[in-house]
Tab-separated table of C-alpha atoms in Angstrom:
chain	number	residue	atom	x	y	z
A	1	UNK	CA	90.623	262.248	61.108
A	2	UNK	CA	89.804	260.584	57.737
A	3	UNK	CA	92.279	258.808	55.610
A	4	UNK	CA	93.734	261.931	53.669
A	5	UNK	CA	94.385	264.119	56.571
A	6	UNK	CA	96.374	261.167	58.159
A	7	UNK	CA	98.802	260.767	54.805
A	8	UNK	CA	98.978	264.761	55.095
A	9	UNK	CA	100.309	264.851	58.497
A	10	UNK	CA	102.522	261.951	58.143
A	11	UNK	CA	103.795	263.458	54.750
A	12	UNK	CA	104.963	266.610	56.733
A	13	UNK	CA	106.269	264.568	59.735
A	14	UNK	CA	108.610	262.783	57.446
A	15	UNK	CA	109.714	266.117	55.621
A	16	UNK	CA	110.461	267.611	58.556
A	17	UNK	CA	112.246	264.793	60.324
A	18	UNK	CA	114.640	264.914	57.263
A	19	UNK	CA	115.134	268.429	57.693
A	20	UNK	CA	116.112	268.005	61.357
A	21	UNK	CA	118.372	265.320	60.372
A	22	UNK	CA	120.176	266.874	57.714
A	23	UNK	CA	120.517	270.208	59.373
A	24	UNK	CA	122.051	268.771	62.599
A	25	UNK	CA	123.892	265.465	61.394
A	26	UNK	CA	124.243	264.063	64.827
A	27	UNK	CA	122.701	261.425	66.172
A	28	UNK	CA	123.028	261.213	70.144
A	29	UNK	CA	119.605	260.170	72.227
A	30	UNK	CA	119.612	263.698	73.675
A	31	UNK	CA	119.571	265.616	70.248
A	32	UNK	CA	117.353	263.348	68.670
A	33	UNK	CA	114.599	263.310	71.448
A	34	UNK	CA	114.874	267.209	70.907
A	35	UNK	CA	114.350	266.798	67.165
A	36	UNK	CA	111.331	264.710	67.925
A	37	UNK	CA	109.941	267.316	69.939
A	38	UNK	CA	110.154	269.848	67.542
A	39	UNK	CA	108.737	267.792	65.041
A	40	UNK	CA	105.729	266.949	66.852
A	41	UNK	CA	105.262	270.498	68.327
A	42	UNK	CA	105.432	271.877	64.474
A	43	UNK	CA	102.971	269.042	63.291
A	44	UNK	CA	100.755	269.912	66.133
A	45	UNK	CA	100.536	273.517	65.113
A	46	UNK	CA	100.012	272.908	61.248
A	47	UNK	CA	97.045	270.667	62.260
A	48	UNK	CA	95.542	273.363	64.478
A	49	UNK	CA	96.372	276.031	61.850
A	50	UNK	CA	94.658	273.970	59.168
A	51	UNK	CA	91.589	273.604	61.410
A	52	UNK	CA	91.264	277.792	61.567
A	53	UNK	CA	91.986	278.639	57.947
A	54	UNK	CA	90.856	275.573	56.112
A	55	UNK	CA	93.626	276.343	53.551
A	56	UNK	CA	96.039	272.838	54.085
A	57	UNK	CA	99.404	273.392	51.980
A	58	UNK	CA	99.964	270.225	49.906
A	59	UNK	CA	104.024	270.219	49.574
A	60	UNK	CA	103.852	270.439	45.776
A	61	UNK	CA	107.006	268.393	44.972
A	62	UNK	CA	106.199	266.835	41.411
A	63	UNK	CA	108.043	266.520	38.406
A	64	UNK	CA	106.333	269.339	36.434
A	65	UNK	CA	107.593	271.534	39.255
A	66	UNK	CA	111.205	270.596	39.084
A	67	UNK	CA	111.112	270.961	35.524
A	68	UNK	CA	109.686	274.269	35.702
A	69	UNK	CA	112.003	275.402	38.519
A	70	UNK	CA	115.128	274.221	35.693
A	71	UNK	CA	113.523	276.512	33.368
A	72	UNK	CA	113.182	279.159	35.488
A	73	UNK	CA	116.785	279.090	36.773
A	74	UNK	CA	117.613	279.478	32.451
A	75	UNK	CA	115.216	282.221	32.423
A	76	UNK	CA	117.124	284.086	35.161
A	77	UNK	CA	120.570	283.418	33.673
A	78	UNK	CA	119.517	284.940	30.374
A	79	UNK	CA	117.722	287.914	31.945
A	80	UNK	CA	120.344	288.750	34.151
A	81	UNK	CA	122.812	289.267	31.584
A	82	UNK	CA	120.421	291.588	29.961
A	83	UNK	CA	120.435	293.399	32.902
A	84	UNK	CA	124.057	293.567	33.458
A	85	UNK	CA	124.741	294.754	30.175
A	86	UNK	CA	122.044	297.760	30.868
A	87	UNK	CA	123.899	298.424	33.899
A	88	UNK	CA	127.289	298.598	32.031
A	89	UNK	CA	125.579	300.449	29.048
A	90	UNK	CA	124.520	303.887	28.465
A	91	UNK	CA	121.251	304.653	30.843
A	92	UNK	CA	119.527	305.559	27.555
A	93	UNK	CA	118.533	302.091	26.743
A	94	UNK	CA	116.381	302.232	29.804
A	95	UNK	CA	112.399	302.064	29.169
A	96	UNK	CA	110.868	301.396	32.014
A	97	UNK	CA	107.010	300.710	31.974
A	98	UNK	CA	104.274	299.429	34.260
A	99	UNK	CA	101.743	297.146	33.260
A	100	UNK	CA	98.864	294.940	34.686
A	101	UNK	CA	98.660	291.266	33.613
A	102	UNK	CA	96.027	289.057	34.190
A	103	UNK	CA	96.075	286.242	36.617
A	104	UNK	CA	92.362	284.966	36.990
A	105	UNK	CA	93.369	282.075	35.141
A	106	UNK	CA	95.988	280.809	37.345
A	107	UNK	CA	94.637	278.757	40.414
A	108	UNK	CA	95.163	280.749	43.741
A	109	UNK	CA	97.760	278.784	45.161
A	110	UNK	CA	100.396	278.857	42.257
A	111	UNK	CA	99.688	282.885	42.065
A	112	UNK	CA	102.214	283.138	44.620
A	113	UNK	CA	104.861	281.207	42.861
A	114	UNK	CA	103.811	283.146	39.642
A	115	UNK	CA	104.656	286.646	41.238
A	116	UNK	CA	107.590	285.362	42.956
A	117	UNK	CA	108.911	284.067	39.607
A	118	UNK	CA	108.031	287.458	37.758
A	119	UNK	CA	110.148	289.030	40.591
A	120	UNK	CA	113.024	286.644	40.427
A	121	UNK	CA	113.953	286.948	37.213
A	122	UNK	CA	115.864	290.509	36.986
A	123	UNK	CA	114.478	293.005	34.725
A	124	UNK	CA	110.803	292.407	36.014
A	125	UNK	CA	109.190	293.040	39.433
A	126	UNK	CA	105.751	292.520	40.386
A	127	UNK	CA	104.735	295.490	42.283
A	128	UNK	CA	100.788	294.749	43.645
A	129	UNK	CA	98.825	291.736	43.233
A	130	UNK	CA	95.076	291.449	43.692
A	131	UNK	CA	92.274	289.250	42.640
A	132	UNK	CA	92.407	289.772	38.884
A	133	UNK	CA	95.625	291.523	38.152
A	134	UNK	CA	99.175	291.396	38.914
A	135	UNK	CA	100.887	294.815	38.276
A	136	UNK	CA	104.481	294.102	36.906
A	137	UNK	CA	107.383	296.971	36.697
A	138	UNK	CA	109.911	296.339	33.727
A	139	UNK	CA	113.322	297.607	32.918
A	140	UNK	CA	112.323	297.343	29.105
A	141	UNK	CA	109.311	296.780	27.262
A	142	UNK	CA	110.822	293.759	25.407
A	143	UNK	CA	110.400	291.552	28.649
A	144	UNK	CA	106.881	292.678	29.455
A	145	UNK	CA	106.248	291.592	26.020
A	146	UNK	CA	107.619	288.312	26.712
A	147	UNK	CA	105.508	287.900	29.980
A	148	UNK	CA	102.362	288.853	27.981
A	149	UNK	CA	103.249	286.015	25.629
A	150	UNK	CA	102.317	283.662	28.644
A	151	UNK	CA	104.614	281.191	28.403
A	152	UNK	CA	105.666	281.375	32.262
A	153	UNK	CA	101.838	281.742	33.381
A	154	UNK	CA	101.068	278.525	31.342
A	155	UNK	CA	103.803	276.474	32.839
A	156	UNK	CA	102.601	277.665	36.734
A	157	UNK	CA	99.175	276.741	35.818
A	158	UNK	CA	100.208	273.424	34.420
A	159	UNK	CA	102.176	272.635	37.681
A	160	UNK	CA	98.910	273.155	40.003
A	161	UNK	CA	96.454	271.201	37.457
A	162	UNK	CA	98.798	268.313	37.705
A	163	UNK	CA	98.750	268.889	41.521
A	164	UNK	CA	95.089	268.685	41.962
B	1	UNK	CA	140.670	269.538	39.305
B	2	UNK	CA	137.782	270.113	36.698
B	3	UNK	CA	135.624	271.193	39.683
B	4	UNK	CA	138.248	273.426	41.093
B	5	UNK	CA	138.250	275.277	37.834
B	6	UNK	CA	134.534	275.188	37.335
B	7	UNK	CA	134.074	276.464	41.146
B	8	UNK	CA	136.733	279.048	40.307
B	9	UNK	CA	134.588	280.373	37.168
B	10	UNK	CA	131.381	280.473	38.963
B	11	UNK	CA	132.533	282.157	42.187
B	12	UNK	CA	134.287	285.113	40.038
B	13	UNK	CA	131.348	285.516	37.621
B	14	UNK	CA	129.121	285.672	41.096
B	15	UNK	CA	131.609	288.333	42.393
B	16	UNK	CA	131.099	290.237	38.927
B	17	UNK	CA	127.468	290.037	38.846
B	18	UNK	CA	127.493	291.301	42.672
B	19	UNK	CA	129.503	294.273	41.609
B	20	UNK	CA	127.054	295.063	38.486
B	21	UNK	CA	124.252	295.019	40.732
B	22	UNK	CA	126.059	297.462	43.205
B	23	UNK	CA	127.065	299.992	40.294
B	24	UNK	CA	123.459	299.649	39.108
B	25	UNK	CA	122.256	300.893	42.316
B	26	UNK	CA	123.936	304.340	41.903
B	27	UNK	CA	123.763	304.386	38.101
B	28	UNK	CA	119.982	304.022	37.729
B	29	UNK	CA	117.456	307.024	37.958
B	30	UNK	CA	114.623	306.291	40.150
B	31	UNK	CA	113.907	303.891	42.885
B	32	UNK	CA	111.778	301.108	40.945
B	33	UNK	CA	114.547	300.647	38.249
B	34	UNK	CA	117.085	300.356	41.569
B	35	UNK	CA	115.455	297.440	42.831
B	36	UNK	CA	115.886	295.680	39.403
B	37	UNK	CA	119.635	296.292	40.214
B	38	UNK	CA	119.508	294.842	43.380
B	39	UNK	CA	117.414	291.778	42.463
B	40	UNK	CA	120.230	291.058	40.128
B	41	UNK	CA	122.710	290.513	42.856
B	42	UNK	CA	120.053	288.547	44.845
B	43	UNK	CA	119.020	286.040	42.525
B	44	UNK	CA	122.253	285.267	39.921
B	45	UNK	CA	124.938	286.318	42.277
B	46	UNK	CA	123.570	284.214	45.143
B	47	UNK	CA	123.193	281.244	42.604
B	48	UNK	CA	126.524	281.489	41.074
B	49	UNK	CA	128.306	281.959	44.736
B	50	UNK	CA	126.883	279.151	46.215
B	51	UNK	CA	127.075	276.644	43.581
B	52	UNK	CA	130.728	277.645	43.579
B	53	UNK	CA	130.889	276.891	46.907
B	54	UNK	CA	128.956	273.366	46.748
B	55	UNK	CA	131.628	272.322	44.143
B	56	UNK	CA	134.432	272.854	46.678
B	57	UNK	CA	132.744	270.725	49.096
B	58	UNK	CA	132.939	266.821	49.547
B	59	UNK	CA	129.304	266.514	48.695
B	60	UNK	CA	128.288	265.762	52.379
B	61	UNK	CA	125.997	267.542	55.089
B	62	UNK	CA	127.877	270.599	54.406
B	63	UNK	CA	126.589	270.787	50.607
B	64	UNK	CA	122.981	270.268	51.763
B	65	UNK	CA	123.662	273.066	54.051
B	66	UNK	CA	124.761	275.366	51.143
B	67	UNK	CA	121.676	274.047	49.302
B	68	UNK	CA	119.285	275.186	52.095
B	69	UNK	CA	120.776	278.691	52.252
B	70	UNK	CA	120.344	278.936	48.549
B	71	UNK	CA	116.566	277.742	49.094
B	72	UNK	CA	116.058	280.232	51.935
B	73	UNK	CA	117.533	282.992	49.959
B	74	UNK	CA	116.075	282.402	46.684
B	75	UNK	CA	112.486	282.059	48.442
B	76	UNK	CA	112.961	285.267	50.358
B	77	UNK	CA	114.499	287.556	48.164
B	78	UNK	CA	112.031	288.052	46.032
B	79	UNK	CA	109.414	288.469	48.838
B	80	UNK	CA	111.222	291.206	50.221
B	81	UNK	CA	111.534	292.990	46.988
B	82	UNK	CA	108.127	292.849	46.352
B	83	UNK	CA	106.889	293.929	49.898
B	84	UNK	CA	109.533	296.891	49.299
B	85	UNK	CA	108.075	297.643	45.987
B	86	UNK	CA	104.174	297.520	47.370
B	87	UNK	CA	104.749	299.435	50.406
B	88	UNK	CA	106.713	302.180	47.981
B	89	UNK	CA	103.688	302.576	45.766
B	90	UNK	CA	101.114	302.242	48.464
B	91	UNK	CA	103.452	305.252	49.878
B	92	UNK	CA	102.820	307.112	46.997
B	93	UNK	CA	106.133	306.792	45.522
B	94	UNK	CA	105.677	307.362	41.660
B	95	UNK	CA	107.764	305.797	38.727
B	96	UNK	CA	109.436	307.798	36.056
B	97	UNK	CA	106.856	307.267	33.295
B	98	UNK	CA	104.177	308.682	35.851
B	99	UNK	CA	106.324	311.758	36.846
B	100	UNK	CA	106.786	312.814	33.180
B	101	UNK	CA	103.101	312.399	32.822
B	102	UNK	CA	101.986	314.915	35.806
B	103	UNK	CA	104.768	317.230	34.333
B	104	UNK	CA	103.204	317.238	31.227
B	105	UNK	CA	99.355	317.938	32.598
B	106	UNK	CA	100.881	320.480	34.558
B	107	UNK	CA	102.970	322.425	31.455
B	108	UNK	CA	100.078	321.848	29.096
C	1	UNK	CA	141.895	279.586	48.310
C	2	UNK	CA	142.918	283.073	46.283
C	3	UNK	CA	139.370	282.739	44.760
C	4	UNK	CA	137.861	282.875	48.022
C	5	UNK	CA	139.803	285.684	48.907
C	6	UNK	CA	138.977	287.800	46.039
C	7	UNK	CA	135.139	286.780	46.020
C	8	UNK	CA	134.966	287.820	49.746
C	9	UNK	CA	136.655	291.029	49.185
C	10	UNK	CA	134.230	291.532	46.230
C	11	UNK	CA	131.395	291.017	48.489
C	12	UNK	CA	132.710	293.327	50.863
C	13	UNK	CA	132.924	296.270	48.506
C	14	UNK	CA	129.391	295.379	47.339
C	15	UNK	CA	128.226	295.955	50.798
C	16	UNK	CA	130.054	298.806	51.243
C	17	UNK	CA	128.467	300.385	48.018
C	18	UNK	CA	124.999	299.225	49.228
C	19	UNK	CA	125.788	300.930	52.711
C	20	UNK	CA	126.999	304.403	50.803
C	21	UNK	CA	123.921	303.953	48.853
C	22	UNK	CA	121.740	303.704	52.127
C	23	UNK	CA	123.266	306.808	53.628
C	24	UNK	CA	122.749	309.086	50.729
C	25	UNK	CA	119.275	307.906	49.596
C	26	UNK	CA	116.508	310.481	48.546
C	27	UNK	CA	113.598	308.353	50.124
C	28	UNK	CA	113.381	305.615	53.067
C	29	UNK	CA	112.437	302.937	50.448
C	30	UNK	CA	116.429	303.498	48.825
C	31	UNK	CA	117.533	302.954	52.783
C	32	UNK	CA	115.381	299.831	52.943
C	33	UNK	CA	116.893	298.501	49.573
C	34	UNK	CA	120.399	299.446	50.614
C	35	UNK	CA	119.855	297.603	54.028
C	36	UNK	CA	118.446	294.646	52.557
C	37	UNK	CA	120.989	294.095	49.977
C	38	UNK	CA	123.978	294.448	52.924
C	39	UNK	CA	121.790	291.878	54.820
C	40	UNK	CA	121.802	289.041	51.919
C	41	UNK	CA	125.391	289.600	51.049
C	42	UNK	CA	126.378	289.243	54.735
C	43	UNK	CA	124.679	285.742	54.770
C	44	UNK	CA	126.864	285.096	51.513
C	45	UNK	CA	129.643	286.545	53.320
C	46	UNK	CA	129.514	284.249	56.605
C	47	UNK	CA	129.245	281.248	53.835
C	48	UNK	CA	132.533	282.387	52.213
C	49	UNK	CA	134.443	282.979	55.168
C	50	UNK	CA	133.571	279.359	56.886
C	51	UNK	CA	135.124	277.989	53.428
C	52	UNK	CA	138.069	280.468	53.842
C	53	UNK	CA	138.799	279.629	57.419
C	54	UNK	CA	138.197	275.941	56.924
C	55	UNK	CA	135.083	275.682	59.265
C	56	UNK	CA	131.965	274.836	57.601
C	57	UNK	CA	130.374	275.393	61.003
C	58	UNK	CA	129.533	278.807	60.034
C	59	UNK	CA	126.965	277.944	57.701
C	60	UNK	CA	124.864	277.255	60.450
C	61	UNK	CA	125.287	281.048	61.233
C	62	UNK	CA	124.709	282.006	57.725
C	63	UNK	CA	121.023	280.157	57.655
C	64	UNK	CA	119.937	281.666	60.820
C	65	UNK	CA	121.142	285.172	59.305
C	66	UNK	CA	119.318	284.772	56.064
C	67	UNK	CA	115.838	284.216	58.085
C	68	UNK	CA	116.446	286.630	60.493
C	69	UNK	CA	117.350	289.287	57.895
C	70	UNK	CA	114.329	288.320	55.958
C	71	UNK	CA	111.852	288.529	59.040
C	72	UNK	CA	113.698	291.770	60.105
C	73	UNK	CA	113.033	293.173	56.527
C	74	UNK	CA	109.280	292.677	56.437
C	75	UNK	CA	108.961	293.836	59.965
C	76	UNK	CA	110.540	297.380	58.882
C	77	UNK	CA	108.472	297.385	55.820
C	78	UNK	CA	105.146	296.857	57.796
C	79	UNK	CA	105.840	299.698	59.908
C	80	UNK	CA	106.736	301.833	57.091
C	81	UNK	CA	103.513	301.261	55.148
C	82	UNK	CA	101.233	301.716	57.731
C	83	UNK	CA	102.908	305.324	58.546
C	84	UNK	CA	103.393	306.155	55.010
C	85	UNK	CA	99.979	306.174	54.209
C	86	UNK	CA	99.355	308.260	57.463
C	87	UNK	CA	101.203	311.346	55.874
C	88	UNK	CA	101.283	313.123	52.554
C	89	UNK	CA	101.572	310.886	49.498
C	90	UNK	CA	104.932	311.388	47.826
C	91	UNK	CA	106.436	312.985	51.082
C	92	UNK	CA	110.238	312.669	50.773
C	93	UNK	CA	112.235	312.185	53.836
C	94	UNK	CA	113.232	315.655	55.363
C	95	UNK	CA	116.093	314.698	57.516
C	96	UNK	CA	119.169	313.663	56.122
């Protein structure tokens, strides 16, 4: 156990303890001891699993991450109104397309975030992901073009660049 | 009073977007486009309705619990959509463009 | 209060539409899509009902429902992903 591991485990203990307290809202000794027991159990499990797969997950709660989430919420509102227009309008304006976008330049941890963001914005849907490409299905060709512009990919790559 | 009006607007537009998604489920031509319609209700309607409810609380533990529901739903629903689309694609379901291509090949 | 009632009625009708979609679907994936939508809407509906009845305790049930719905969805998809690749590709569901 070096210093880094201890800091990592203490961070998770604090996060889990705050999570328990917020969910329960009771401060009776019995319930608090239940909370302590489950926090300790989960931290032990996290430690054992990290020893097995060697992929410790740092909680990535940095400022760029929250800025990215805010930007993503704005994108969701914009593209939702576009899809709503498509639903109520005539279905001839649909032009479904499938494309492959490169993900090789994005760090591995952040690819999940990237693919999830693509799916979360209505109008684009990540169908498949492998080492080099993510396959995207889009309702209209415009949305593929804006993804190819690479703004989202760059911001996702920036988050993890800050973290490491 | 302002909060109440704001929450009313958010709730009503959330209800509108969920209805939009449900109608899109019937209107869109194939499976992959229907997933898009469902993801509208999953993302924007959830955000709008939950934030409408948060504005009606006293900003105590209840608001935090609502925030947790929002985070859980926003994390899980794109993952579920992706898993659904992926297993449909691996199960051999074709998109509209691919169906058109195979028909053209058969005809010509 | 009226707004909450209107919202819950809207969510209920969305659930009814999704259920209808699931019942008259062409492929098994359309069915899962409809059922998934019913599940996420149920979590929202429980939350709105808690406010309508003035009992915010319902929110705990909504959290648990959201998590269980996700796990159930992944389990069902795993099952169909493995069985679907064994059959013919593009095989439409016969019984309906």
